[in-house]
Coordinates of C-alpha atoms and ligand atoms in Angstrom, one line a residue:
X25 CA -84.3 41.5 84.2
X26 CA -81.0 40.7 82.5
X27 CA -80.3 37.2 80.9
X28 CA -77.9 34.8 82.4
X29 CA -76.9 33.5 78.8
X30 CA -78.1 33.5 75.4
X31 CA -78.0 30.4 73.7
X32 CA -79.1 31.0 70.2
X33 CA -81.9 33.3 69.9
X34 CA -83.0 31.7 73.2
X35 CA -82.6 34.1 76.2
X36 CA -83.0 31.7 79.0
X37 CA -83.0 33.1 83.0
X38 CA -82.0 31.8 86.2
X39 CA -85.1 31.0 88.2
X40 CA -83.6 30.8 91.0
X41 CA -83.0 34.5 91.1
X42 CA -85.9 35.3 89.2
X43 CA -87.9 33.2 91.5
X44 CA -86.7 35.4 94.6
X45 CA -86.8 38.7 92.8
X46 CA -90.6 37.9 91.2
X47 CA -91.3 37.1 94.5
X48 CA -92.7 33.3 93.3
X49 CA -90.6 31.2 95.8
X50 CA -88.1 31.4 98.5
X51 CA -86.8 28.9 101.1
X52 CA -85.4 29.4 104.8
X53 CA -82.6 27.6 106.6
X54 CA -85.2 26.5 109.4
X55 CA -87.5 25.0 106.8
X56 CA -84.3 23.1 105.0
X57 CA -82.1 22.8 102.0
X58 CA -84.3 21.4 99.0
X59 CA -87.7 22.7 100.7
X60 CA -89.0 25.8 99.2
X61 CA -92.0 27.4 99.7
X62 CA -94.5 29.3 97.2
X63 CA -94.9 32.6 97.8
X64 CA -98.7 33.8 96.6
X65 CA -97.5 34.8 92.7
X66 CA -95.4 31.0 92.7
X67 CA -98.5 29.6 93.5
X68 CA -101.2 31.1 91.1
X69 CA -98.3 29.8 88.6
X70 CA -98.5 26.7 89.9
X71 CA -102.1 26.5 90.9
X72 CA -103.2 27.7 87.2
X73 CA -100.4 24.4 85.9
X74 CA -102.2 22.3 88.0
X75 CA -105.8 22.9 86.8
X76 CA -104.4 22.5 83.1
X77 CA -103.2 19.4 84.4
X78 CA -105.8 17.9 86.2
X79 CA -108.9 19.5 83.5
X80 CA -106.9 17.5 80.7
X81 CA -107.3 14.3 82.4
X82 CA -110.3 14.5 83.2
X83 CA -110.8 15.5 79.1
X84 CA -109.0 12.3 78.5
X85 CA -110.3 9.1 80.8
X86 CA -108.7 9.6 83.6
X87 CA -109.8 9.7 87.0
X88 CA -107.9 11.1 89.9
X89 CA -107.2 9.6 93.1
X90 CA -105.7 10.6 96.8
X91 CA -103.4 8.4 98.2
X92 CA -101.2 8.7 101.5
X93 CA -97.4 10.5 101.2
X94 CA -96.0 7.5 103.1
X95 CA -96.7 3.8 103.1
X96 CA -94.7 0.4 104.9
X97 CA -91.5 -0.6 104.2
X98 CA -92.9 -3.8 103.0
X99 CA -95.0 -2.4 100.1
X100 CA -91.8 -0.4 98.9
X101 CA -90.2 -4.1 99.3
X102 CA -92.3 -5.4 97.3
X103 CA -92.8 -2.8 94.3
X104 CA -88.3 -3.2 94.2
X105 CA -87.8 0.3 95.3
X106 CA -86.1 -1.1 98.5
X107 CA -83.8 -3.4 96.9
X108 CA -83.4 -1.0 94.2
X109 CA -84.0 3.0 94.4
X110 CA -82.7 2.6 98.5
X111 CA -80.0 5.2 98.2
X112 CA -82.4 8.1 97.2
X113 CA -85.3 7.1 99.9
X114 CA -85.5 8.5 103.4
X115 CA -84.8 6.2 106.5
X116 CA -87.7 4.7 107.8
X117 CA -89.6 5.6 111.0
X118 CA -90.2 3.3 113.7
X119 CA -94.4 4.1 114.8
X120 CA -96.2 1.6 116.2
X121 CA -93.8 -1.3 115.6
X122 CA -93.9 -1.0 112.2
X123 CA -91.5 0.8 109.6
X124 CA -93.2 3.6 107.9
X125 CA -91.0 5.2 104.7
X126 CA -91.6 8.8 102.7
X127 CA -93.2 7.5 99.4
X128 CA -90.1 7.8 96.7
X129 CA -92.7 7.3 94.0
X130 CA -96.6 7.0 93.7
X131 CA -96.8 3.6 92.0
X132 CA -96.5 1.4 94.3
X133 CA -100.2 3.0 96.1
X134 CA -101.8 2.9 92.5
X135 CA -101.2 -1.0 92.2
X136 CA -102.3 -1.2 95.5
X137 CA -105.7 0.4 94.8
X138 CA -106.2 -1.0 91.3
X139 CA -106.0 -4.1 93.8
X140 CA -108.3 -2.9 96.2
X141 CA -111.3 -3.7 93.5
X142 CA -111.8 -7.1 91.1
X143 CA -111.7 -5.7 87.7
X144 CA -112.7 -7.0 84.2
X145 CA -111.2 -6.5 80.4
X146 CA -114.8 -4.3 80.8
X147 CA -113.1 -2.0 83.0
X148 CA -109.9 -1.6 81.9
X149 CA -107.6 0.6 80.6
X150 CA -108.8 1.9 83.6
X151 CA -106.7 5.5 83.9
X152 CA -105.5 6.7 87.3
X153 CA -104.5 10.1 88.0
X154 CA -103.0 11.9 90.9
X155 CA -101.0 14.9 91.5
X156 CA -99.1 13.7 94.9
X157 CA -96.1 14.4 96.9
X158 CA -93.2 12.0 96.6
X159 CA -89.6 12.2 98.2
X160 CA -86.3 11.7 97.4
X161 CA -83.4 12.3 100.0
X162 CA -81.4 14.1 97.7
X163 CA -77.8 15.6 98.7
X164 CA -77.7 18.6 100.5
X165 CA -74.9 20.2 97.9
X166 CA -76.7 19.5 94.9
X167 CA -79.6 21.5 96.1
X168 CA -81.0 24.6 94.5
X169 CA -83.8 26.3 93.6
X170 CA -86.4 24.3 92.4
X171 CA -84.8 21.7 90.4
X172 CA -83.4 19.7 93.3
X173 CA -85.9 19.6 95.4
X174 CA -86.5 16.8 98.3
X175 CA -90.2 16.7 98.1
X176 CA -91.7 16.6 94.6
X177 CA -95.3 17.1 93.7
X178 CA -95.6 14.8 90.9
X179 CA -97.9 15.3 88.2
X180 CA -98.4 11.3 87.8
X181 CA -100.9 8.7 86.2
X182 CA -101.0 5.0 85.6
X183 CA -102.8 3.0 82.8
X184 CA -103.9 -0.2 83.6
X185 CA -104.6 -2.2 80.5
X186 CA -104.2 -4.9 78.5
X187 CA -101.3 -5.7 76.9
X188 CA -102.6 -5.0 73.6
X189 CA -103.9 -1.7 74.7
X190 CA -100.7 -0.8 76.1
X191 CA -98.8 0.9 72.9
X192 CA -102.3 3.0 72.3
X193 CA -102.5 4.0 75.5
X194 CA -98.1 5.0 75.7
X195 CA -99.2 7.3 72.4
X196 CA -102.0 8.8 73.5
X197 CA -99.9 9.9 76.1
X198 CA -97.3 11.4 74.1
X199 CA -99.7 13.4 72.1
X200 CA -101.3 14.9 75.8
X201 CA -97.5 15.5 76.4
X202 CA -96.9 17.2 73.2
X203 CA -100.4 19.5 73.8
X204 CA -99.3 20.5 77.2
X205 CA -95.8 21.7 75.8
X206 CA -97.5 23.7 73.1
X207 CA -100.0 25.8 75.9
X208 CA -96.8 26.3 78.1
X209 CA -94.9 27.6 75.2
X210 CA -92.1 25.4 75.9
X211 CA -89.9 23.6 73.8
X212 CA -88.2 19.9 74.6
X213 CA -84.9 19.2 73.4
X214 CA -85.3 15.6 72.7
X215 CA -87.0 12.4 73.4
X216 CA -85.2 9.9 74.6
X217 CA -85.6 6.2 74.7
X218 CA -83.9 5.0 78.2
X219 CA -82.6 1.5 78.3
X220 CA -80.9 -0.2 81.1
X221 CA -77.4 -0.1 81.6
X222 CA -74.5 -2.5 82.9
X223 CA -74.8 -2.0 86.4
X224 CA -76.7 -3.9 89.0
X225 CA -79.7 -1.3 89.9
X226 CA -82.2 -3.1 86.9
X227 CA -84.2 -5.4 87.5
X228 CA -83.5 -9.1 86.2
X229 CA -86.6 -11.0 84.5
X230 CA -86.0 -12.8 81.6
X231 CA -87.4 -11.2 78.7
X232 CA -89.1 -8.2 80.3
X233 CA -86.5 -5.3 78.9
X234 CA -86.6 -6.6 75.4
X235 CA -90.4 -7.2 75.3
X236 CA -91.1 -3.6 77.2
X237 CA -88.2 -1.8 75.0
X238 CA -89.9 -2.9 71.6
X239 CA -93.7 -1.6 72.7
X240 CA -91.8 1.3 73.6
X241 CA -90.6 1.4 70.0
X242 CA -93.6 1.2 68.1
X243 CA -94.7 3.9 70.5
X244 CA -92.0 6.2 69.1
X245 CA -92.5 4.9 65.4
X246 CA -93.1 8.1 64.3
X247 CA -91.1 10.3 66.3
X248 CA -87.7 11.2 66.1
X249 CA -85.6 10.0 69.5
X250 CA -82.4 8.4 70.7
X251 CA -82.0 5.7 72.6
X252 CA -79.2 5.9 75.8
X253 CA -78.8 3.3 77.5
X254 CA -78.3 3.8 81.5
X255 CA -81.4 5.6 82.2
X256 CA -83.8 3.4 82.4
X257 CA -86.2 3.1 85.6
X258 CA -84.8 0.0 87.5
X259 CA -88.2 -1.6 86.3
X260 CA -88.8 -0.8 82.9
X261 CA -87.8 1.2 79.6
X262 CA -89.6 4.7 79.3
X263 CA -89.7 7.5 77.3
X264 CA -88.1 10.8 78.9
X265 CA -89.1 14.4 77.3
X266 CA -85.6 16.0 77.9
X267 CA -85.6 20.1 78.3
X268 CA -82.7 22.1 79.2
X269 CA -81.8 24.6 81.3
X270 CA -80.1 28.1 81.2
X271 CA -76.4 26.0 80.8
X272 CA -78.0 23.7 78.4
X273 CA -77.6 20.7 81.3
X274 CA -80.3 18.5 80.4
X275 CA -83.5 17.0 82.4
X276 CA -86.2 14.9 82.0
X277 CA -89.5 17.0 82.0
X278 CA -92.4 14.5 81.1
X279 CA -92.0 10.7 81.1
X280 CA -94.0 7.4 79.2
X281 CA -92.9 4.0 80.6
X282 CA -94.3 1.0 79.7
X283 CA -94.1 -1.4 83.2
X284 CA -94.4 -5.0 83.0
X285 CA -92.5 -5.5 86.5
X286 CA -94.9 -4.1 89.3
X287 CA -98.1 -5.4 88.0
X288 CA -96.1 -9.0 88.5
X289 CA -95.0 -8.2 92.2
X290 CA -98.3 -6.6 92.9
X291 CA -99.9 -9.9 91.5
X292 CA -102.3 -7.6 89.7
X293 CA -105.0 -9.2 87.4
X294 CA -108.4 -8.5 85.3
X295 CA -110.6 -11.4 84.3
X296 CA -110.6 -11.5 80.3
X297 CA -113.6 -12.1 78.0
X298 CA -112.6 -16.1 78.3
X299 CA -113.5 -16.3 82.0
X300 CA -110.0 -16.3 82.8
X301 CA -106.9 -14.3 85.0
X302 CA -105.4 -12.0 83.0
X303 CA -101.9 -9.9 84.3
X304 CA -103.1 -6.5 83.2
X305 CA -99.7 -3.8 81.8
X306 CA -99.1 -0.9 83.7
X307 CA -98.4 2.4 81.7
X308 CA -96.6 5.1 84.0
X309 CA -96.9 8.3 82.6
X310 CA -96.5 12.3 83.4
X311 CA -97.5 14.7 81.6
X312 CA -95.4 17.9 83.0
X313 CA -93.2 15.7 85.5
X314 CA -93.2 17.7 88.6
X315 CA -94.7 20.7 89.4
X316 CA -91.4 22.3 91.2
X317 CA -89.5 21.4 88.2
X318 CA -92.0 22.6 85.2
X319 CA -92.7 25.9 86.8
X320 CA -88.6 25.9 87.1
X321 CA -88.3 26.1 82.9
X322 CA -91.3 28.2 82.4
X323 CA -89.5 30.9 84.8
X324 CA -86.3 30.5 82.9
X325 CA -88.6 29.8 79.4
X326 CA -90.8 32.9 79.7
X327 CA -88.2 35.1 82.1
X328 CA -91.5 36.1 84.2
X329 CA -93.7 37.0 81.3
X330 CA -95.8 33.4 81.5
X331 CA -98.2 32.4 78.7
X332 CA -101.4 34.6 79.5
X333 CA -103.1 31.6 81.1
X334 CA -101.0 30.8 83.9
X335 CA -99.6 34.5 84.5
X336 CA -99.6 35.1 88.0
X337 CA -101.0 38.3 87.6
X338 CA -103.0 38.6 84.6
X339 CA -104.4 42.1 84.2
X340 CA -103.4 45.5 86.5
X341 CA -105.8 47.9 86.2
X342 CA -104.2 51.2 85.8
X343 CA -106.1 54.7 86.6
X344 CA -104.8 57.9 85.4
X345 CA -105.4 60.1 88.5
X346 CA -107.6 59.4 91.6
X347 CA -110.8 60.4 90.2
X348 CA -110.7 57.0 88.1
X349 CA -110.1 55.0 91.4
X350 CA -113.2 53.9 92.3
X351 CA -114.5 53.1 88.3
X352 CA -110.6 51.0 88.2
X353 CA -111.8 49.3 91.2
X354 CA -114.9 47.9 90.2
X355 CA -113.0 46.5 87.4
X356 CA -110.4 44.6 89.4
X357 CA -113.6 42.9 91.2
X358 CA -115.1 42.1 87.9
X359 CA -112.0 40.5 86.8
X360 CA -111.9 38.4 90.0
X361 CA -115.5 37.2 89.9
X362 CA -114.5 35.9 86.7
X363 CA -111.8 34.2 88.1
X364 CA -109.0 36.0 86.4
X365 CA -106.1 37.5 88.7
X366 CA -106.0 41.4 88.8
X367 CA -104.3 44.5 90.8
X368 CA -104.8 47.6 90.7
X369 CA -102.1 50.3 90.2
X370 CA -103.2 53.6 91.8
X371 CA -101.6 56.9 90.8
X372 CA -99.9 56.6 94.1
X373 CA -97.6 54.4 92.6
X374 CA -96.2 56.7 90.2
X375 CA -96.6 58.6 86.7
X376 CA -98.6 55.8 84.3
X377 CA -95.5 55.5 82.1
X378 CA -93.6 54.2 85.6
X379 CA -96.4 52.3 86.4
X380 CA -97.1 50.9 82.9
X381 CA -93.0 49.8 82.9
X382 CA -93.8 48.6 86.3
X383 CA -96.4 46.2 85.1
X384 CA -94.4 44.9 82.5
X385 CA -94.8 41.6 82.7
X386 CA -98.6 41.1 83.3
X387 CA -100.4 40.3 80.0
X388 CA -103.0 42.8 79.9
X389 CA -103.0 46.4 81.2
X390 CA -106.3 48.4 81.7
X391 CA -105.6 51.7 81.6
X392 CA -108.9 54.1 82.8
X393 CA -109.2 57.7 82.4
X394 CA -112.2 60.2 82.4
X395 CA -113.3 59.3 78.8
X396 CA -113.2 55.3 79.8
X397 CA -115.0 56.5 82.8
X398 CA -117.6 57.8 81.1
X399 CA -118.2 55.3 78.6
X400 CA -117.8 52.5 80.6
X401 CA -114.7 51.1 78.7
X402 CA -111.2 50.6 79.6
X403 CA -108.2 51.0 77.6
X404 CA -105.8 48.0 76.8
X405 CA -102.3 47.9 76.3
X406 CA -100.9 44.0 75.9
X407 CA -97.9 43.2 77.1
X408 CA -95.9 43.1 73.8
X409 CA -96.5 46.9 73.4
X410 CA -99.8 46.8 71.4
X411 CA -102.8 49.6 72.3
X412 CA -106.2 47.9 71.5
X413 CA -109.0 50.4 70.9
X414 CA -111.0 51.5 74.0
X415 CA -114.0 48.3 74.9
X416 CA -116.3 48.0 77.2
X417 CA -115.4 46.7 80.3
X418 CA -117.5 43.2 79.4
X419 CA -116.5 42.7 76.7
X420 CA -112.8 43.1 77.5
X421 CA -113.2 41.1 80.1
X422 CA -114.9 38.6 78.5
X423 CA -112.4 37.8 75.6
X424 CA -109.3 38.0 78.6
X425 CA -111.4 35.2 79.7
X426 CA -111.7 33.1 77.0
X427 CA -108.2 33.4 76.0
X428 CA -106.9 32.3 79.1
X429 CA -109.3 29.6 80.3
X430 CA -108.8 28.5 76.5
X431 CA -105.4 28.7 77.7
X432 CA -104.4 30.5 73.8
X433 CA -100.7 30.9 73.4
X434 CA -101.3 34.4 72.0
X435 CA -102.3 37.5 74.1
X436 CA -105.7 39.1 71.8
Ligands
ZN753 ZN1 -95.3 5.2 88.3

């Protein structure tokens, strides 16, 4: 697999061809530009990124929520993604006498079901997660891979709290962000603080930028950033995680926005201690931004050999000649009712050094010959090269297990 471009002692990778040639994702002319599909090894990836996500939230407060991929014109009206995000939203549909649009973003349906329910100070900040599909009618020539994509599986939340809460809440955030980074052995370039611009797509309420930009602020108090201005929502001031890819062009990965628009336009409210209407903040935040995009930077990140934990195949199983095949078989089984991803590599595929190479880029190979057979033990050969001594087939599936559900950044 040879680097596209070494920047510093960074080798970065096209995923786009290492997507097609690890056989992780592909697209088709039928399906459409900016629609790929996962093949199976994509979507373990992807799968595995998904449970971190959603087993973290559930660690930390949230709760998750389903909500519909498409919604009225009106409640996109109201939220100001009509007057303001238009350009990047599909045309609506005419069904029924009413005007149904894709969903550009999943806020607007969180307001609506933070709505749905009276709520107190008792129950707030009440946390609402929700990995959901969102859409944005992107260009046809700035499409590619899975970067530009035109529907997005967001990895999204909102915090509904108080306005004292809200800065707490914004940090907490940050430091979920910062874990997730960590176990996906990826580095951001930057945070930046994005402020609203001069042109006409922000929204205009007195005092709203200034008041949301200084939470923001004291969210950031003790990390380093730079504030652009330009790039703010059209609502609100956030905090963008910036990565950057193989040509060192820049994105935003995971994102903390402190909102003190939409709860207004939605009319939201809790009733305080005093008896009385309060307007409750809303905190958007994501902690890997969308899938399509993270698994993007861990393909060009990692150049196929993924953190243990979200490896798409996470052991092969490697007999030395066809009297091992049936014992290397009952271990690929094991593995799987354990829930960790195995294959076995018969001798058919080759000499073991051929299949060994072959393997390369799974974390763990289990290599099985008479004496393993025997004893009941296989053989294991990590990916960066080291031999363990021979263990039994428990136990070495065992600790496999606990390093990756533990989701370690290390392979033993
Ligand atoms: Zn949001």
């Amino acid at each position: 697999m040879r680097p596209l471009l070494t920047k510093g002692d960074t080798i970065m990778y096209d995923h786009r061809r290492l997507g097609r040639e690890l056989d992780l994702f592909d697209g088709d002319p039928l399906m459409g530009a900016g629609l790929p599909f996962w093949l199976p090894d994509g979507a373990a990836v992807r799968m595995a990124l998904e449970d971190y996500v959603r087993d973290v939230e559930r660690r930390n407060g949230y709760r998750h929520v389903y909500s519909p991929i498409m919604g009225k014109r009106e409640l996109y009206e109201i939220s100001g993604h009509w007057d303001h995000y238009r350009d990047d939203m599909y045309p609506p549909m005419a069904v029924g006498g009413e005007q149904v649009v894709l969903r550009p973003s999943l806020c607007p349906h969180h307001a609506l079901i933070y709505r749905a329910r009276g709520r107190s100070y008792r129950d707030l900040p009440l946390r609402l997660a929700e990995l959901g599909g969102m859409y944005r009618s992107e260009l046809s020539g700035v499409l590619g891979g899975l970067t530009r994509v035109r529907a997005i599986q967001l990895n999204d939340a909102h915090i509904f709290c108080t306005a004292e809460q809200a800065v707490e809440e914004a940090r907490a955030a940050l430091e979920l962000i910062a874990a997730a980074h960590a176990a996906m052995g990826i580095k951001p370039v930057r945070h930046r603080l994005s402020l609203p611009g001069a042109s006409g797509k922000y929204v205009a309420v007195p005092g709203l930028w200034e008041r949301a930009g200084e939470m923001l602020r004291e969210v950031l108090h003790d990390v380093e950033y730079e504030a652009v201005e330009g790039e703010a929502a059209f609502y609100g001031p956030k905090i963008d995680i910036q990565i950057a890819d193989n040509l060192g062009r820049e994105s935003t990965l995971s994102t903390v926005q402190i909102d003190l628009y939409q709860p207004a336009r939605f009319d939201l409210e809790y009733t305080g201690p005093d008896g009385a209407r309060h307007r409750p903040v809303m905190v958007h935040r994501s902690i890997v931004g969308s899938v399509e995009r993270a698994v993007a930077h861990l393909i060009e990140v990692h150049g196929g050999a993924f953190p243990a934990w979200l490896a798409p195949v996470q052991a092969v199983v490697l007999p030395l000649g066809e009297d091992e095949v049936a014992f290397a078989d009952s271990v690929v089984s094991r593995c799987a009712g354990l829930g960790l991803r195995a294959e076995l590599a018969g001798p058919e595929k080759g000499s073991l050094g051929a299949r060994i190479r072959e393997a390369r880029l799974a974390p763990y190979q289990l290599i099985i010959g008479s004496r393993e057979v025997a004893a009941g033990e296989v053989s294991i050969r990590l990916r960066d090269g080291r031999k363990l001594a021979a263990l039994p087939v428990g136990e070495a599936l065992a600790r496999i297990g606990e390093i990756t559900s533990r989701r370690e950044s290390g392979l033993w």
